[in-house]
mmCIF file of C-alpha atoms in Angstrom:
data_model
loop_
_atom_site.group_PDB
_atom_site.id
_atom_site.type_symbol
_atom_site.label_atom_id
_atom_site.label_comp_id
_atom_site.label_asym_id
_atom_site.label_seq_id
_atom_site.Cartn_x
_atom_site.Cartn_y
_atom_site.Cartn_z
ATOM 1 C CA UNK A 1 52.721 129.575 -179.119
ATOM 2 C CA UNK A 2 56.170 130.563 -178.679
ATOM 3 C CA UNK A 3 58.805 129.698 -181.067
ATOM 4 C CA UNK A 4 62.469 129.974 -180.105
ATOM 5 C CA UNK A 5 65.538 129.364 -181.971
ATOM 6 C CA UNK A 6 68.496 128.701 -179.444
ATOM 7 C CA UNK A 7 71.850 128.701 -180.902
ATOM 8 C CA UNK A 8 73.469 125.999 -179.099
ATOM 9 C CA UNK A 9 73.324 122.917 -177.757
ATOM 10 C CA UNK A 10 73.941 123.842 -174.203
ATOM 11 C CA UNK A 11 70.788 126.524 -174.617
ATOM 12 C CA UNK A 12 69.010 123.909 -176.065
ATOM 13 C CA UNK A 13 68.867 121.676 -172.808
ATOM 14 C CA UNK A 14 68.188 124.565 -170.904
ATOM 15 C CA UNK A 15 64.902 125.655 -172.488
ATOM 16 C CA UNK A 16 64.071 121.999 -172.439
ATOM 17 C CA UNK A 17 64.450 122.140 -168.481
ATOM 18 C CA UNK A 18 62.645 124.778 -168.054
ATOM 19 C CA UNK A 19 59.759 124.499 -170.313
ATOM 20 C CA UNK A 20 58.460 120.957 -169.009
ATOM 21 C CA UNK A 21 55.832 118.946 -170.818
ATOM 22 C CA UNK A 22 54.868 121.720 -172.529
ATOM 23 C CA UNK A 23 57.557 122.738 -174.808
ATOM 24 C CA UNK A 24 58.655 120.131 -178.045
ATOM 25 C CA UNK A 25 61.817 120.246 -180.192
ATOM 26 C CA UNK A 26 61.159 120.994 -183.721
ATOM 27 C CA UNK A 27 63.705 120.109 -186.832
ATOM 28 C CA UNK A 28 62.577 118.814 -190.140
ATOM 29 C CA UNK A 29 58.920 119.058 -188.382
ATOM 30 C CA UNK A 30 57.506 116.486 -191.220
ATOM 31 C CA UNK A 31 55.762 114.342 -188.031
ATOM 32 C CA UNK A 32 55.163 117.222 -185.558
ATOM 33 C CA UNK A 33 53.405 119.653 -187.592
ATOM 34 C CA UNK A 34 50.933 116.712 -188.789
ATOM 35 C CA UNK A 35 49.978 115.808 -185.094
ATOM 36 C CA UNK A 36 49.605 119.766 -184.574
ATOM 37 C CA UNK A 37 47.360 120.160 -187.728
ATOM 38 C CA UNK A 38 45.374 116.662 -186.363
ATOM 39 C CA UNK A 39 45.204 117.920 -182.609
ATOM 40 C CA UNK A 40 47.408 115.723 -181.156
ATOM 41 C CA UNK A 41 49.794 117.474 -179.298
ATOM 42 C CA UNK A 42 49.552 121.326 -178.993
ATOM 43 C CA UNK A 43 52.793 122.555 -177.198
ATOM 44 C CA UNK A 44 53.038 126.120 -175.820
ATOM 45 C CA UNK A 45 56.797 126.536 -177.088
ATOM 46 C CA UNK A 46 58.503 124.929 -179.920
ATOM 47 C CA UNK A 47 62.425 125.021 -179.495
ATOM 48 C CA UNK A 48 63.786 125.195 -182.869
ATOM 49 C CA UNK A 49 67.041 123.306 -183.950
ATOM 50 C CA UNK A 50 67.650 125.107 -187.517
ATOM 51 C CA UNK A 51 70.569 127.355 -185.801
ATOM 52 C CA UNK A 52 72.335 124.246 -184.585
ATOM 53 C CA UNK A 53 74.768 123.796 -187.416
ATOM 54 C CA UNK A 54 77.126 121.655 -185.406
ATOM 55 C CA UNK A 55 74.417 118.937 -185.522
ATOM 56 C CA UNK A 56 74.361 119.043 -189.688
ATOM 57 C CA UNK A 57 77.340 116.887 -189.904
ATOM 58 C CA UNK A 58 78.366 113.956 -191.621
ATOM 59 C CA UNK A 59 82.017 112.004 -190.141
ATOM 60 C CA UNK A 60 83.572 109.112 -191.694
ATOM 61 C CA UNK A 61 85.626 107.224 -189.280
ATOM 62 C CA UNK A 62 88.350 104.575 -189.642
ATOM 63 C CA UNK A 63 85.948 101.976 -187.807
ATOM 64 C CA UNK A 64 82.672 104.202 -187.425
ATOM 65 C CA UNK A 65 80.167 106.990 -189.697
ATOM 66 C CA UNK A 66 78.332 109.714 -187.475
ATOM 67 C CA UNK A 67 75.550 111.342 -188.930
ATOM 68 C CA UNK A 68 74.106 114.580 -186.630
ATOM 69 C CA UNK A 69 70.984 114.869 -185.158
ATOM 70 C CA UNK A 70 69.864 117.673 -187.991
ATOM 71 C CA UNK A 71 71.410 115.655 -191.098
ATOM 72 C CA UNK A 72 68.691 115.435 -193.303
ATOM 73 C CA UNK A 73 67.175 111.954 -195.333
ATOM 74 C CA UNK A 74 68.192 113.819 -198.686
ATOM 75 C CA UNK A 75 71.785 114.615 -197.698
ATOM 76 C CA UNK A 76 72.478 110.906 -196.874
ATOM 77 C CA UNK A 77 70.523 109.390 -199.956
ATOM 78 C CA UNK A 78 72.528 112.032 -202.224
ATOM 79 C CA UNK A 79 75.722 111.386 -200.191
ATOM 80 C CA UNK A 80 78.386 109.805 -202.952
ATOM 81 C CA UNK A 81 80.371 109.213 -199.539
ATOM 82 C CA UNK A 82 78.447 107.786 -197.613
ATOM 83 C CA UNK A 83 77.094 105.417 -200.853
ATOM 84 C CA UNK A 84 80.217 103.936 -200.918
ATOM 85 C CA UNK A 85 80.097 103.160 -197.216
ATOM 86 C CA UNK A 86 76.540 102.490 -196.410
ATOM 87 C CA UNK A 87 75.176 101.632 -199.493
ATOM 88 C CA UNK A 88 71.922 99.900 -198.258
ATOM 89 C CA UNK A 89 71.205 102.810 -196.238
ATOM 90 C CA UNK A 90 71.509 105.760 -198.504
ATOM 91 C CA UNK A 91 69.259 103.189 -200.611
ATOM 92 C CA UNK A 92 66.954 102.722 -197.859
ATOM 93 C CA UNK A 93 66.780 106.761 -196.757
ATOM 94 C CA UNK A 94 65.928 107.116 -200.729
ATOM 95 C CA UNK A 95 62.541 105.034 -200.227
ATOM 96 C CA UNK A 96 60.989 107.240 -197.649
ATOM 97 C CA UNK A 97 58.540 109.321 -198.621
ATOM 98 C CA UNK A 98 58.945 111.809 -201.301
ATOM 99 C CA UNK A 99 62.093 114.033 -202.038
ATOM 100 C CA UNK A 100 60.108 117.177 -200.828
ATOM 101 C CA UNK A 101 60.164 115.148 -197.100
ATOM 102 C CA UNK A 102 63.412 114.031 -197.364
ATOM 103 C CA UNK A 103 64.742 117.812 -197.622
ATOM 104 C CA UNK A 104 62.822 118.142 -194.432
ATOM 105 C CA UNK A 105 63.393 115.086 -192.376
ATOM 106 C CA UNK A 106 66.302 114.819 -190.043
ATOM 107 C CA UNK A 107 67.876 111.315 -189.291
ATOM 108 C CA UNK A 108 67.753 112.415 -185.727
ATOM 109 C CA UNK A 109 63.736 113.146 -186.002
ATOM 110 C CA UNK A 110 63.741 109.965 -187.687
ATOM 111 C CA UNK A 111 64.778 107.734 -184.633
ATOM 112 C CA UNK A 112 63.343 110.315 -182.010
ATOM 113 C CA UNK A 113 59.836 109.541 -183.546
ATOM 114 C CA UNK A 114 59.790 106.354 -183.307
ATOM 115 C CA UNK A 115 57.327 105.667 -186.455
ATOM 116 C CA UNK A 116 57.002 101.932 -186.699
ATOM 117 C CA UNK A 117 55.980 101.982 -190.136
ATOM 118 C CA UNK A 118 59.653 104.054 -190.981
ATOM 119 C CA UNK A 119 62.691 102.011 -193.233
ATOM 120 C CA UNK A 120 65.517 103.574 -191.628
ATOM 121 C CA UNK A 121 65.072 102.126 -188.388
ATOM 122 C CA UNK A 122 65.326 98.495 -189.669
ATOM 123 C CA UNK A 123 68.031 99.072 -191.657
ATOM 124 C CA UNK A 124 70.183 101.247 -188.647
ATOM 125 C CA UNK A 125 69.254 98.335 -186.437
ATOM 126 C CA UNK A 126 70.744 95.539 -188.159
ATOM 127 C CA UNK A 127 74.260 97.831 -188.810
ATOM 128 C CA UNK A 128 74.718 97.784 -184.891
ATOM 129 C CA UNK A 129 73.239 101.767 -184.822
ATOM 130 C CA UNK A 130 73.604 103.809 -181.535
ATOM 131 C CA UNK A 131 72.302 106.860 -180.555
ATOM 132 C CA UNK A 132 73.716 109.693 -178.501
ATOM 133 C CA UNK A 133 71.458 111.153 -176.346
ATOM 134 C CA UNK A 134 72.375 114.288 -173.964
ATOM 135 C CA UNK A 135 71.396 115.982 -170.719
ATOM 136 C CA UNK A 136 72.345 119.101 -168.713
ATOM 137 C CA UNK A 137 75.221 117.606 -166.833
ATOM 138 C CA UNK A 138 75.105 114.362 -168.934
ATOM 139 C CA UNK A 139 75.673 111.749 -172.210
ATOM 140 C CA UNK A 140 75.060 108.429 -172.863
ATOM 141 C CA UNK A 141 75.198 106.172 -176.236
ATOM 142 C CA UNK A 142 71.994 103.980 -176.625
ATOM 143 C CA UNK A 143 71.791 100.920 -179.105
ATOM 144 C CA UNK A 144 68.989 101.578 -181.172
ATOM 145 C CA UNK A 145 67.305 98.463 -180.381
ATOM 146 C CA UNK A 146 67.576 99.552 -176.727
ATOM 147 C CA UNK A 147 66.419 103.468 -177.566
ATOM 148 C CA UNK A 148 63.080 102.407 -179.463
ATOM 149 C CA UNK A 149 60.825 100.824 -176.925
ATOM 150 C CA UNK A 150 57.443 101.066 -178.008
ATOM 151 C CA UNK A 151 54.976 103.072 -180.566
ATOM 152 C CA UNK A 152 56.463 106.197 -180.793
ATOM 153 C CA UNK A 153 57.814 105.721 -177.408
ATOM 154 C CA UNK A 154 61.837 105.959 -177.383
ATOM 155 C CA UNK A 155 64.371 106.010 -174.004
ATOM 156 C CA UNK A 156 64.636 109.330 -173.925
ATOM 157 C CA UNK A 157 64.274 111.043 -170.883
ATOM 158 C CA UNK A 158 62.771 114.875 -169.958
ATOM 159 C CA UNK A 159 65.328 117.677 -171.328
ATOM 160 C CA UNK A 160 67.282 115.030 -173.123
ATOM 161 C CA UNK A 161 67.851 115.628 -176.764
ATOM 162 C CA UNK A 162 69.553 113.082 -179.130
ATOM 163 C CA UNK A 163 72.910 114.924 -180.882
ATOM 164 C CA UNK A 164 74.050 112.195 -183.045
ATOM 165 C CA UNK A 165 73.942 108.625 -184.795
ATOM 166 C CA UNK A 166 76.620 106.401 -184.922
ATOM 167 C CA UNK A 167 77.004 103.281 -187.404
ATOM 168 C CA UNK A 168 79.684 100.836 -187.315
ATOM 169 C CA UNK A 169 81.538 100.121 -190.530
ATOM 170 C CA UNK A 170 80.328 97.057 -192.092
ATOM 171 C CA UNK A 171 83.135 94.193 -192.389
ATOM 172 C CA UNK A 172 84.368 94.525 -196.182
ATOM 173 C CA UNK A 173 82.651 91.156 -196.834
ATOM 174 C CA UNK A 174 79.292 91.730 -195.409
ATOM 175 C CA UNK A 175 76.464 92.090 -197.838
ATOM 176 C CA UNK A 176 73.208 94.005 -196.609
ATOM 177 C CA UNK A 177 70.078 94.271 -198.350
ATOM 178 C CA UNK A 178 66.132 96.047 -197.487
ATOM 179 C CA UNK A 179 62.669 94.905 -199.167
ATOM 180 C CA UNK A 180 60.417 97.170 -198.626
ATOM 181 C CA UNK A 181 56.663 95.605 -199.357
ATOM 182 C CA UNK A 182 53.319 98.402 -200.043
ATOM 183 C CA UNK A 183 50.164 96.670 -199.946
ATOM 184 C CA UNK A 184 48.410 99.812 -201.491
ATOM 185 C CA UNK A 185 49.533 102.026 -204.183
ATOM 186 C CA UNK A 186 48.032 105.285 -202.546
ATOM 187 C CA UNK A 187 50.844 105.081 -199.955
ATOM 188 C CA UNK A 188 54.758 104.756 -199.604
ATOM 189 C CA UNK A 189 54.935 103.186 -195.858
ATOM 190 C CA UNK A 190 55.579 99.986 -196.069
ATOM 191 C CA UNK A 191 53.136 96.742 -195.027
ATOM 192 C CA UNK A 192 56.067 94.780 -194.378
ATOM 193 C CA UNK A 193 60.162 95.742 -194.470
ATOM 194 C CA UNK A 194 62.992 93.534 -194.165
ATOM 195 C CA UNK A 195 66.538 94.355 -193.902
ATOM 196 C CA UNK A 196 69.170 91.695 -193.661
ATOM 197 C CA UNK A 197 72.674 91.430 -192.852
ATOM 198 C CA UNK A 198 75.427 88.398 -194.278
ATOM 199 C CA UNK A 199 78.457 88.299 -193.283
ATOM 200 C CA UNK A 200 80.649 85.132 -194.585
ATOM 201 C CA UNK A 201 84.505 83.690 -193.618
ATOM 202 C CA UNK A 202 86.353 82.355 -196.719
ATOM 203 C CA UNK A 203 84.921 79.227 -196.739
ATOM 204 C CA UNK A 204 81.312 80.523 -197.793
ATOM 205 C CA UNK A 205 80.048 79.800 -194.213
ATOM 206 C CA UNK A 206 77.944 82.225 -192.180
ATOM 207 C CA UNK A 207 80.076 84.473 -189.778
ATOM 208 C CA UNK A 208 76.969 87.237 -188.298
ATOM 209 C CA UNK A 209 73.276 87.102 -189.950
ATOM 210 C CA UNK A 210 71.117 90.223 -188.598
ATOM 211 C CA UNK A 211 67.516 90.637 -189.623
ATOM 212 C CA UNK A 212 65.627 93.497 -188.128
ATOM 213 C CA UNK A 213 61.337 93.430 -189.619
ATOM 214 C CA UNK A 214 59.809 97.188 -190.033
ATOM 215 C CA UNK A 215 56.301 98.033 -190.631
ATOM 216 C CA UNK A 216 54.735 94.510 -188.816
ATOM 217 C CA UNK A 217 55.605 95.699 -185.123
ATOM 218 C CA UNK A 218 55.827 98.565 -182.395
ATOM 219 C CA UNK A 219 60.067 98.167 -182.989
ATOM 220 C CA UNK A 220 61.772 96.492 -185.335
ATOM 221 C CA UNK A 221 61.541 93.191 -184.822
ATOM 222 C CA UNK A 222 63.838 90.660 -184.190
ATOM 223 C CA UNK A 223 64.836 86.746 -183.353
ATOM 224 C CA UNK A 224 67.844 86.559 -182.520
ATOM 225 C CA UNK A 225 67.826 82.987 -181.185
ATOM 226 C CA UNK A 226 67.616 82.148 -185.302
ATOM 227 C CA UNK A 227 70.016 84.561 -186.615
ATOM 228 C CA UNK A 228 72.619 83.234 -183.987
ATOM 229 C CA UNK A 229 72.079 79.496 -184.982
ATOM 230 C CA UNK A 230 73.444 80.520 -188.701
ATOM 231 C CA UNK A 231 76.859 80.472 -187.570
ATOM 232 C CA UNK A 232 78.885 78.500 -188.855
ATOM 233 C CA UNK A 233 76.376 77.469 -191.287
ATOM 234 C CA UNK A 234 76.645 77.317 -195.285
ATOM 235 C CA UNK A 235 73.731 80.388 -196.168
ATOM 236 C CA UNK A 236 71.496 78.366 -198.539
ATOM 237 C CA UNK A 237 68.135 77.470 -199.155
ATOM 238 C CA UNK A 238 68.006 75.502 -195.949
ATOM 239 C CA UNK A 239 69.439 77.713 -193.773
ATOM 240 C CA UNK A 240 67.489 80.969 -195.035
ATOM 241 C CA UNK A 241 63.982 79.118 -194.961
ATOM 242 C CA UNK A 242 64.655 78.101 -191.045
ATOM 243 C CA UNK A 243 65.486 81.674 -189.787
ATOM 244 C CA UNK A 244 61.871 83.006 -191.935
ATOM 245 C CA UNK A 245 59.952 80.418 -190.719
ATOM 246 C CA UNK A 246 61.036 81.313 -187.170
ATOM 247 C CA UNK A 247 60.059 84.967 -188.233
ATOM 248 C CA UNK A 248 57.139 84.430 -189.059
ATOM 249 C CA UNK A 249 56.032 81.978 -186.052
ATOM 250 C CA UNK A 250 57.170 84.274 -183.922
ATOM 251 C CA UNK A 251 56.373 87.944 -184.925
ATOM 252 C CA UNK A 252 52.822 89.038 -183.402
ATOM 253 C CA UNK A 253 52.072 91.627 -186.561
ATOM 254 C CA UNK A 254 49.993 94.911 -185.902
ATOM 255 C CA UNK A 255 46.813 94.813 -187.891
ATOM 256 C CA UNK A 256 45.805 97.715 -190.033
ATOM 257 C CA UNK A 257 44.782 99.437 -193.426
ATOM 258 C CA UNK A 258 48.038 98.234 -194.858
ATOM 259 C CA UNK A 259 47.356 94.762 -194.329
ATOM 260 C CA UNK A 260 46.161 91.862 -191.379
ATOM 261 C CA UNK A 261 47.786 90.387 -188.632
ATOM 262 C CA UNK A 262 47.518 86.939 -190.344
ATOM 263 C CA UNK A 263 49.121 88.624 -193.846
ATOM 264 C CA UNK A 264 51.777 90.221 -192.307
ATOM 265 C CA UNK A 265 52.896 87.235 -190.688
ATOM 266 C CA UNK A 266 53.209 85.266 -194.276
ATOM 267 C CA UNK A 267 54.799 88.099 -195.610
ATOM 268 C CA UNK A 268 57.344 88.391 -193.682
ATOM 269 C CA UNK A 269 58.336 84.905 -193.767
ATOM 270 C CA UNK A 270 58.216 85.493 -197.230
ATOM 271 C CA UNK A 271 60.665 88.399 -197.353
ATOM 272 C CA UNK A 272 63.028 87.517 -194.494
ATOM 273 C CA UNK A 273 63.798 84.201 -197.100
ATOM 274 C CA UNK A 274 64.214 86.665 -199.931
ATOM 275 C CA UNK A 275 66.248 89.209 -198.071
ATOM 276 C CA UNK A 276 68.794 86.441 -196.935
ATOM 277 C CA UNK A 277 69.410 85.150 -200.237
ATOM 278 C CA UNK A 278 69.265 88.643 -201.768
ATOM 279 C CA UNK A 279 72.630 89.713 -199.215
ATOM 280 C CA UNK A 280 74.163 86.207 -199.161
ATOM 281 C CA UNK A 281 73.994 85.833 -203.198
ATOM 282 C CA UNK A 282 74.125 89.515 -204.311
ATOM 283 C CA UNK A 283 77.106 91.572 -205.244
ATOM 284 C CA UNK A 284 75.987 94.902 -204.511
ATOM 285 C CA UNK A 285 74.351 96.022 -200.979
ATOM 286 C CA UNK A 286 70.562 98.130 -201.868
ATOM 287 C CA UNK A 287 67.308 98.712 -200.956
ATOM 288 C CA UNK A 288 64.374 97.584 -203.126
ATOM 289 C CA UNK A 289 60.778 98.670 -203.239
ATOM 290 C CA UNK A 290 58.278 95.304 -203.955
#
């Protein structure tokens, strides 16, 4: 197995072009190595991003936060900057794992995975995240709820590599908020994940409710159909226990170790409600474990 170490972007792409199927990108390497060590891919070269120090950036915008490709979990859970920006997701990034994998992980390997039973994802979703993906010869920004398509199956095409993340600011008066749910106390992925998003006028009424599910489904998982029907609407009791209930009708759950089909579908009508009136009633944005 080769291993090479371009020092560029540009000579990135162009081992990726001409290496084919063959060749995978390697950064944090917390999810490759562990499908090389269980023989489940075994690529004959490995193009390493460690020398790619324009990708380890972190840029606060007026309207807009973009976090590079090689930016690791750690740097934006430790991040006193981006805390005060993106508090539920420096919250979030701090529930993956353990710190040993967040040193590791990259937020671009995070997305580029894929992992359905990853927080960030969730979270990133219901901010309004894109992704910047690029090509010899071209760029293009994806909405992460376009760039995730399946189980770790993402839009990203042959020689394409993904640079950046970019978040929107949140409006001052939005409140966000993630429950994360284990159903076993041998393991820190989560059964069930919920991240919510309130956003209210000055008369207390709803304005933009987002609700992304992790952990349940191939993508994050939403209904919009319910989320858009809160406008206008005051956020109580009422209100939150018609958008879970369409939740959980609708979502079609994976079934596995971590819990059923049937459970995940009450628990995430379960923590949709509490996730709602955690961000419409709370005064701080966060991430909690359950």
């Amino acid at each position: 197995m080769q291993v090479l170490r371009p020092q560029s972007t540009a000579d990135t792409l162009r081992l990726l072009a001409d290496g084919g199927e063959d060749t995978k990108i390697i950064a944090g390497g917390t999810a490759l190595m562990l499908m090389m060590r269980n023989g489940l891919v075994m690529p004959e070269r490995l193009v390493s991003l460690d020398r790619l120090s324009e990708l380890d950036r972190v840029t606060v915008e007026p309207g807009s936060v973009r976090l590079g490709a090689l930016v690791s979990l750690r740097s934006i859970e430790r991040s006193a900057e981006l805390a005060a920006v993106l508090p539920t997701l420096t919250a979030a990034v701090g529930l993956v794992a353990n710190h040993r994998i967040r040193r590791r992980a990259t937020i671009g390997g995070c997305v580029s995975e894929a992992d359905y039973a990853s927080d960030p994802p969730a979270v990133l979703t219901t901010l309004g995240c894109e992704v910047h993906v690029v090509g010899i010869g071209s760029q293009r920004w994806i909405p992460l709820s376009e760039f995730l398509l399946d189980y770790y199956q993402t839009a990203l095409q042959p020689g394409e590599l993904v640079t950046e993340v970019r978040i929107p600011r949140p409006s001052p008066t939005a409140r966000t908020t993630y429950l994360k749910y284990i159903s076993r106390s041998a393991e820190d992925r989560p059964c069930v994940g919920v991240a919510a998003h309130v956003d209210l006028d000055s008369s207390g009424r709803c304005t933009d409710v987002r609700v992304a599910v992790a952990g349940a489904t191939a993508t994050p998982f939403t209904v919009a159909a319910a989320t858009e029907a809160c406008r206008g609407a005051k956020p109580d009791k009422t209100a939150w226990d018609e958008v879970a209930a369409a939740y959980s009708a609708t979502i079609s759950p994976i079934g596995d170790a971590r819990g059923s089909a049937s459970y995940r579908k009450h628990v995430t009508g379960e923590l949709v409600r509490r996730a709602l009136q955690t961000a419409s009633t709370g005064t701080e944005n966060g991430a909690f474990r359950l």
